[in-house]
Amino acid sequence: MQLKGLVRFFAIALILICLYQLSFTWFVRSHEKAMDEKAQAWISRFPTPEQKYPGNKELQAIYADSLSEVKKERLQRLLDSTKDTKLAFGLTTYRSAKEKELMLGLDLQGGMSVTMEVGLDGLIKSLANFTKDPVFNKALDAAVARKANSGANLITLFREEYKKQNPSGNLAPFFATRSNGKVKFDASDDAVANYLNDQATAAFNNTFRILRTRIDRFGVASPTINPDPAKGIINIELAGVNDKERVRSYLQSTANLQFFEVYTFESRDLQEGLVAADKAVQDYLNGSAQTTPADTTKAATTATTTADTTKTATISGIKKDAKTTAATTTPKDSLNQNPIARLIQFSQPYQDQGGKVIYPAALGYIQAKDTGTLNDYLKLDFVKAKFPSNLVFMYGKTESSDANMKDILAFYAIKTLDNGQAELEGDHISSAAQDFDERGRIAIKMNMDKVGSNIWAKMTTRNVGKPIAIVLDNFVYSAPNVNDPITTGNSQISGNYTLKEAQDLSEILESGKLPAPAKIVQEQQVGPTLGSESVKGGALSFGISFLVIFVLMLVYFNTGGWVANIALILNLLFTVGILSALGFTLTAPGIAGLVLTIGMAVDTNVIIFERIKEEITKGKGYQAAVNDGYKRSLAPVLDGHITTLLTAIILAYFGLGPVLGFATTQIIGILLSLFCGILVSRLITDWYTNKNRHFEYFTGLSRKIFQKAAFKFIEYRKVAYAISIVIFLLGVSTFFNGFDQGVEFAGGRSYTIKFDKPVNVEEVRDQLKVTFGESPIIKTVNSNNQLNITTSYKIEETGNNVDSLVERMLYTGLQKQLPQGLSFNEFETKYKQSSQTVLPTISDDLKAGATQATIFALIVICLYIFIRFRDWRYSLGTIFSLMHDVFVTLIVFSYARTIVPFPLEIDQHFIAAILTVIGFSMNDTVIVYDRIREDSGMMKGVNNATIINKAINETLSRTIMTSLTVFLTLLILFIFGGEVTRGFAFAMMIGVFTGTYSSIFVAAPILVDFAKNKPLGKATEKK
């Protein structure tokens, strides 16, 4: 009675807590809907696009976008002004309720998700005082290259590479100077490695802290940022964000602010160096220069890039709107003439009002598309030798606000210290804020600490009348001339900025420099349209699944089905309520987890009710049958749930990206299934029977099905073995036949594009092949007017603008399929539904993690079965059964990928499905195993084949019903759940089907053919 009272208390408490927690979401949605209606009413005062620009579709589209932005701003102002408005009968405010609502993931409301890898190579260089030792730098470069295809620690790899380059060398002298005594000059490499690892840990934590500060200032309502120090990555989700360019630059900026002196054309060394370098590259391209083998290796690549450099670099030629100057095409035989001078429009000195000659800070200007060619030239060793050793070339912003100059960059010659660094670093900036300069231009004003002020005073005194470059992340933002010495420590960056750019830059500088640079190695963007479709698909599949299982329980279990349905309702209420209370974010895979929970939640009751029916069939009274049904079902219920729970925990532990939401939902659902299916169901049953009533568990349908089953399963085991051998051979062959790897595992960029009308996939592929120079992978999504396009174009290249360049190339390649005159902005906002970028580095990590998770799950399950049944044959049967299930799924995904009309890809969702199949397959298997062990204790002297046949037949209805409920929910998820979870649902359906087969025809027969004369175990209890 005490236990029943405790169960009743917890059930009522959970109901009240979950309803209370979910009420916040209800009140927030109601308030936001009301504010949205107000914003819409306010915006309706403006003329419609058709009224404003009748007959002009292009202007109508631009005006519609403007109205949409105005409405968003109006809505945000309304929400901000009502943050303290009382909701819920005055019990809470909108601000407070917003913090407690059930949050939707970016795949349900749109937004961005990025995985950032913290690079330690820059930290190692910094700790070594940016040494120019060639052996050191070569070893570090080799370590970085190995790290790209390895999960190993960069410091370990660097140490190994240095030993290869210099076996007798010692690392300590490189780090002793800047270690503040932590590393002695004669310290061992082990001591140095420990020091570097400590510094790396501190740098990772500081990078995480600074990124979190930046994100907090970014203004995202509910950002999610999860560091993983072991892997050196930080996962960030920004739901609702759609300005991807701002996010990329904001997060990847290291905030490495530096102040440099500048080489101008006043320097004869620079003039002579440019002339000599230009002549050297010309000779090099014509094959008449003396080069090193390394230089010769670059020749083909560099020479081919000159084909697009036949324009004489005049300032008018650089401008896109030039009317008086056309490109001057050089004859073919003089293509290599003045290769450097041809790319740059050099600046000219001028006289000020006093007649003094002024040399501009920028050497000249260059088109952005030509910077790659120029960089290739300047990297050549014989070119570097023509310039002073402390000269570094950099690019910067132009002062012009002309829109036609936006693809033009200024070209600077920067004077560094001997170690390549700046005399004054941004570490000495104490504060930064957006402001305006004396000419009214947008600027960033900075204040320095005492040390920085002293250095700044010396630099400005030394350079009166000369420029000083202000550089952020190796990009020159401003290079003003010094009029007078600056002794106050105040300075500013001014130039051609938007207000938002200046605010972002000042906030980045304010939050601090990243001690270890972080770059985006995986990116996913989901548009709000696709997000809303995911919500509709998830809600529809959830509702239909619930209704189907609800009816099925009543049809098959009569009034007893009401117990299962009440437990199901409570399970779902508790799951969603706990997710909300713990602050978890609901994602599309999370909804898939909820749908699957519907199927698995009734499994507990199916197992119990089938046992009750069995006891009633034996002639027991209802009360005794209920008692024995619950009692004897406890072992298989626990075993089935524990095996499924173990795989879900493994899935969550390895953190396979977006499926983490699925794993979290599944873990909570499984635990609650035990509570509701066993304890709450028994409480309801006892309460009802105490009223001198009882539930009916039979219907006309269920009384006839499998009640007198006597199939000879074991006799057909040799046929099953033959089938298993074929499956094994086909399974092995899949690794030769291949798979379609998702972008997470293959690396690349993936875009979902929705067109106005159906398109021909082959035509699109041919058009994009011309654009990208390679054939992209194209698949239809839901219909022929929505395509998923995956390309590896420029995936190896790094830089903040590479993603934008690829997207513009995609836009160019799809021109024939898009409306005429469609702007790139309209393409991005209306046609591009989602995008995902995964660099090869992170894809290798994801594949390794997926493999480890699968192998680990198999080992853990087998160990659990061995401990639970204390017989190695049960574990052996488990191994064969699970391998059978995995192989069948692999076979379908390998050989059917070109047949079915939807994508079959090996990705993170597929791995989640495999792990879930492993757990669910064991759910069926342990039901059979538990009954075999139980029957073997009662059937002394009976041969094992007879015992196993009897056990399989006795549990057949349970096996079929548990598989049927899960299969139906997966089928509904597959049909209505949307593209995000379709591959997962399909893999799971295969797994459920083959898991049922393997439990009967693979796992059980193994017990007969191994150690035939050995008993099958003792029953855990006696009847």
JSON list of C-alpha atoms in Angstrom, two decimals, residues 679-787:
[
{"chain": "A", "resi": 679, "resn": "LEU", "atom": "CA", "xyz": [3.64, 1.29, -11.92]},
{"chain": "A", "resi": 680, "resn": "VAL", "atom": "CA", "xyz": [0.93, 3.67, -13.17]},
{"chain": "A", "resi": 681, "resn": "SER", "atom": "CA", "xyz": [-0.78, 0.92, -15.21]},
{"chain": "A", "resi": 682, "resn": "ARG", "atom": "CA", "xyz": [-0.84, -1.37, -12.19]},
{"chain": "A", "resi": 683, "resn": "LEU", "atom": "CA", "xyz": [-2.20, 1.47, -10.05]},
{"chain": "A", "resi": 684, "resn": "ILE", "atom": "CA", "xyz": [-5.06, 2.05, -12.52]},
{"chain": "A", "resi": 685, "resn": "THR", "atom": "CA", "xyz": [-5.75, -1.69, -12.79]},
{"chain": "A", "resi": 686, "resn": "ASP", "atom": "CA", "xyz": [-5.85, -2.19, -9.01]},
{"chain": "A", "resi": 687, "resn": "TRP", "atom": "CA", "xyz": [-8.06, 0.87, -8.51]},
{"chain": "A", "resi": 688, "resn": "TYR", "atom": "CA", "xyz": [-10.53, -0.49, -11.08]},
{"chain": "A", "resi": 689, "resn": "THR", "atom": "CA", "xyz": [-10.56, -4.10, -9.79]},
{"chain": "A", "resi": 690, "resn": "ASN", "atom": "CA", "xyz": [-11.09, -2.87, -6.22]},
{"chain": "A", "resi": 691, "resn": "LYS", "atom": "CA", "xyz": [-14.51, -1.76, -7.41]},
{"chain": "A", "resi": 692, "resn": "ASN", "atom": "CA", "xyz": [-15.34, -5.44, -8.02]},
{"chain": "A", "resi": 693, "resn": "ARG", "atom": "CA", "xyz": [-14.79, -4.98, -11.73]},
{"chain": "A", "resi": 694, "resn": "HIS", "atom": "CA", "xyz": [-12.10, -6.13, -14.08]},
{"chain": "A", "resi": 695, "resn": "PHE", "atom": "CA", "xyz": [-10.76, -5.19, -17.50]},
{"chain": "A", "resi": 696, "resn": "GLU", "atom": "CA", "xyz": [-11.33, -7.40, -20.50]},
{"chain": "A", "resi": 697, "resn": "TYR", "atom": "CA", "xyz": [-8.15, -8.30, -22.36]},
{"chain": "A", "resi": 698, "resn": "PHE", "atom": "CA", "xyz": [-9.60, -10.36, -25.19]},
{"chain": "A", "resi": 699, "resn": "THR", "atom": "CA", "xyz": [-11.48, -9.34, -28.31]},
{"chain": "A", "resi": 700, "resn": "GLY", "atom": "CA", "xyz": [-12.79, -11.54, -31.07]},
{"chain": "A", "resi": 701, "resn": "LEU", "atom": "CA", "xyz": [-9.66, -10.70, -33.06]},
{"chain": "A", "resi": 702, "resn": "SER", "atom": "CA", "xyz": [-7.03, -11.22, -30.37]},
{"chain": "A", "resi": 703, "resn": "ARG", "atom": "CA", "xyz": [-8.60, -14.45, -29.08]},
{"chain": "A", "resi": 704, "resn": "LYS", "atom": "CA", "xyz": [-7.96, -16.12, -32.43]},
{"chain": "A", "resi": 705, "resn": "ILE", "atom": "CA", "xyz": [-4.48, -14.84, -33.30]},
{"chain": "A", "resi": 706, "resn": "PHE", "atom": "CA", "xyz": [-1.50, -16.97, -32.21]},
{"chain": "A", "resi": 707, "resn": "GLN", "atom": "CA", "xyz": [-3.40, -18.48, -29.26]},
{"chain": "A", "resi": 708, "resn": "LYS", "atom": "CA", "xyz": [-2.71, -22.04, -30.40]},
{"chain": "A", "resi": 709, "resn": "ALA", "atom": "CA", "xyz": [0.52, -21.43, -32.26]},
{"chain": "A", "resi": 710, "resn": "ALA", "atom": "CA", "xyz": [2.70, -24.52, -32.58]},
{"chain": "A", "resi": 711, "resn": "PHE", "atom": "CA", "xyz": [5.11, -23.65, -35.38]},
{"chain": "A", "resi": 712, "resn": "LYS", "atom": "CA", "xyz": [8.27, -25.76, -35.78]},
{"chain": "A", "resi": 713, "resn": "PHE", "atom": "CA", "xyz": [10.73, -22.86, -35.96]},
{"chain": "A", "resi": 714, "resn": "ILE", "atom": "CA", "xyz": [13.81, -24.81, -34.95]},
{"chain": "A", "resi": 715, "resn": "GLU", "atom": "CA", "xyz": [13.27, -27.41, -37.64]},
{"chain": "A", "resi": 716, "resn": "TYR", "atom": "CA", "xyz": [13.70, -24.66, -40.24]},
{"chain": "A", "resi": 717, "resn": "ARG", "atom": "CA", "xyz": [16.90, -23.30, -38.74]},
{"chain": "A", "resi": 718, "resn": "LYS", "atom": "CA", "xyz": [19.14, -24.69, -41.49]},
{"chain": "A", "resi": 719, "resn": "VAL", "atom": "CA", "xyz": [17.13, -22.76, -44.06]},
{"chain": "A", "resi": 720, "resn": "ALA", "atom": "CA", "xyz": [17.47, -19.70, -41.83]},
{"chain": "A", "resi": 721, "resn": "TYR", "atom": "CA", "xyz": [21.23, -20.31, -41.58]},
{"chain": "A", "resi": 722, "resn": "ALA", "atom": "CA", "xyz": [21.47, -20.45, -45.38]},
{"chain": "A", "resi": 723, "resn": "ILE", "atom": "CA", "xyz": [19.60, -17.14, -45.59]},
{"chain": "A", "resi": 724, "resn": "SER", "atom": "CA", "xyz": [21.92, -15.67, -42.96]},
{"chain": "A", "resi": 725, "resn": "ILE", "atom": "CA", "xyz": [25.00, -16.79, -44.93]},
{"chain": "A", "resi": 726, "resn": "VAL", "atom": "CA", "xyz": [23.64, -15.05, -48.02]},
{"chain": "A", "resi": 727, "resn": "ILE", "atom": "CA", "xyz": [22.94, -11.95, -45.95]},
{"chain": "A", "resi": 728, "resn": "PHE", "atom": "CA", "xyz": [26.46, -12.07, -44.51]},
{"chain": "A", "resi": 729, "resn": "LEU", "atom": "CA", "xyz": [28.04, -12.31, -47.98]},
{"chain": "A", "resi": 730, "resn": "LEU", "atom": "CA", "xyz": [25.84, -9.52, -49.34]},
{"chain": "A", "resi": 731, "resn": "GLY", "atom": "CA", "xyz": [26.60, -7.45, -46.25]},
{"chain": "A", "resi": 732, "resn": "VAL", "atom": "CA", "xyz": [30.33, -7.75, -46.84]},
{"chain": "A", "resi": 733, "resn": "SER", "atom": "CA", "xyz": [29.84, -6.95, -50.53]},
{"chain": "A", "resi": 734, "resn": "THR", "atom": "CA", "xyz": [28.19, -3.62, -49.66]},
{"chain": "A", "resi": 735, "resn": "PHE", "atom": "CA", "xyz": [31.61, -2.24, -48.71]},
{"chain": "A", "resi": 736, "resn": "PHE", "atom": "CA", "xyz": [32.67, -2.88, -52.31]},
{"chain": "A", "resi": 737, "resn": "ASN", "atom": "CA", "xyz": [29.38, -1.79, -53.88]},
{"chain": "A", "resi": 738, "resn": "GLY", "atom": "CA", "xyz": [29.50, 1.43, -51.90]},
{"chain": "A", "resi": 739, "resn": "PHE", "atom": "CA", "xyz": [27.01, 3.78, -50.26]},
{"chain": "A", "resi": 740, "resn": "ASP", "atom": "CA", "xyz": [25.70, 7.28, -50.74]},
{"chain": "A", "resi": 741, "resn": "GLN", "atom": "CA", "xyz": [27.34, 9.15, -47.91]},
{"chain": "A", "resi": 742, "resn": "GLY", "atom": "CA", "xyz": [25.57, 12.15, -46.47]},
{"chain": "A", "resi": 743, "resn": "VAL", "atom": "CA", "xyz": [27.38, 15.46, -46.43]},
{"chain": "A", "resi": 744, "resn": "GLU", "atom": "CA", "xyz": [28.27, 14.94, -42.74]},
{"chain": "A", "resi": 745, "resn": "PHE", "atom": "CA", "xyz": [30.44, 11.95, -43.62]},
{"chain": "A", "resi": 746, "resn": "ALA", "atom": "CA", "xyz": [31.61, 12.82, -47.13]},
{"chain": "A", "resi": 747, "resn": "GLY", "atom": "CA", "xyz": [32.34, 16.48, -46.48]},
{"chain": "A", "resi": 748, "resn": "GLY", "atom": "CA", "xyz": [31.06, 19.18, -48.80]},
{"chain": "A", "resi": 749, "resn": "ARG", "atom": "CA", "xyz": [28.28, 21.70, -49.09]},
{"chain": "A", "resi": 750, "resn": "SER", "atom": "CA", "xyz": [24.65, 20.71, -49.39]},
{"chain": "A", "resi": 751, "resn": "TYR", "atom": "CA", "xyz": [21.77, 22.98, -50.42]},
{"chain": "A", "resi": 752, "resn": "THR", "atom": "CA", "xyz": [18.03, 22.38, -50.53]},
{"chain": "A", "resi": 753, "resn": "ILE", "atom": "CA", "xyz": [16.51, 24.51, -53.30]},
{"chain": "A", "resi": 754, "resn": "LYS", "atom": "CA", "xyz": [12.79, 24.85, -53.99]},
{"chain": "A", "resi": 755, "resn": "PHE", "atom": "CA", "xyz": [11.82, 25.98, -57.50]},
{"chain": "A", "resi": 756, "resn": "ASP", "atom": "CA", "xyz": [8.57, 27.43, -58.77]},
{"chain": "A", "resi": 757, "resn": "LYS", "atom": "CA", "xyz": [7.93, 24.40, -61.00]},
{"chain": "A", "resi": 758, "resn": "PRO", "atom": "CA", "xyz": [9.31, 20.87, -61.51]},
{"chain": "A", "resi": 759, "resn": "VAL", "atom": "CA", "xyz": [12.82, 20.76, -63.00]},
{"chain": "A", "resi": 760, "resn": "ASN", "atom": "CA", "xyz": [14.81, 18.16, -64.90]},
{"chain": "A", "resi": 761, "resn": "VAL", "atom": "CA", "xyz": [17.50, 16.77, -62.59]},
{"chain": "A", "resi": 762, "resn": "GLU", "atom": "CA", "xyz": [19.87, 15.84, -65.43]},
{"chain": "A", "resi": 763, "resn": "GLU", "atom": "CA", "xyz": [19.65, 19.32, -66.93]},
{"chain": "A", "resi": 764, "resn": "VAL", "atom": "CA", "xyz": [20.43, 20.89, -63.55]},
{"chain": "A", "resi": 765, "resn": "ARG", "atom": "CA", "xyz": [23.35, 18.51, -63.05]},
{"chain": "A", "resi": 766, "resn": "ASP", "atom": "CA", "xyz": [24.81, 19.34, -66.48]},
{"chain": "A", "resi": 767, "resn": "GLN", "atom": "CA", "xyz": [24.44, 23.09, -65.89]},
{"chain": "A", "resi": 768, "resn": "LEU", "atom": "CA", "xyz": [26.09, 22.92, -62.48]},
{"chain": "A", "resi": 769, "resn": "LYS", "atom": "CA", "xyz": [28.87, 20.71, -63.82]},
{"chain": "A", "resi": 770, "resn": "VAL", "atom": "CA", "xyz": [29.85, 23.58, -66.10]},
{"chain": "A", "resi": 771, "resn": "THR", "atom": "CA", "xyz": [29.76, 26.02, -63.18]},
{"chain": "A", "resi": 772, "resn": "PHE", "atom": "CA", "xyz": [31.58, 23.91, -60.56]},
{"chain": "A", "resi": 773, "resn": "GLY", "atom": "CA", "xyz": [33.81, 21.94, -62.90]},
{"chain": "A", "resi": 774, "resn": "GLU", "atom": "CA", "xyz": [32.50, 18.71, -61.33]},
{"chain": "A", "resi": 775, "resn": "SER", "atom": "CA", "xyz": [29.20, 16.85, -61.22]},
{"chain": "A", "resi": 776, "resn": "PRO", "atom": "CA", "xyz": [27.25, 17.57, -58.01]},
{"chain": "A", "resi": 777, "resn": "ILE", "atom": "CA", "xyz": [25.08, 14.96, -56.31]},
{"chain": "A", "resi": 778, "resn": "ILE", "atom": "CA", "xyz": [21.43, 15.93, -56.88]},
{"chain": "A", "resi": 779, "resn": "LYS", "atom": "CA", "xyz": [18.38, 14.27, -55.34]},
{"chain": "A", "resi": 780, "resn": "THR", "atom": "CA", "xyz": [14.71, 15.19, -55.30]},
{"chain": "A", "resi": 781, "resn": "VAL", "atom": "CA", "xyz": [13.19, 16.13, -51.97]},
{"chain": "A", "resi": 782, "resn": "ASN", "atom": "CA", "xyz": [9.47, 15.32, -51.59]},
{"chain": "A", "resi": 783, "resn": "SER", "atom": "CA", "xyz": [8.69, 16.52, -55.14]},
{"chain": "A", "resi": 784, "resn": "ASN", "atom": "CA", "xyz": [10.36, 17.32, -58.48]},
{"chain": "A", "resi": 785, "resn": "ASN", "atom": "CA", "xyz": [10.40, 21.05, -57.74]},
{"chain": "A", "resi": 786, "resn": "GLN", "atom": "CA", "xyz": [12.62, 20.68, -54.65]},
{"chain": "A", "resi": 787, "resn": "LEU", "atom": "CA", "xyz": [16.21, 19.45, -54.98]}
]
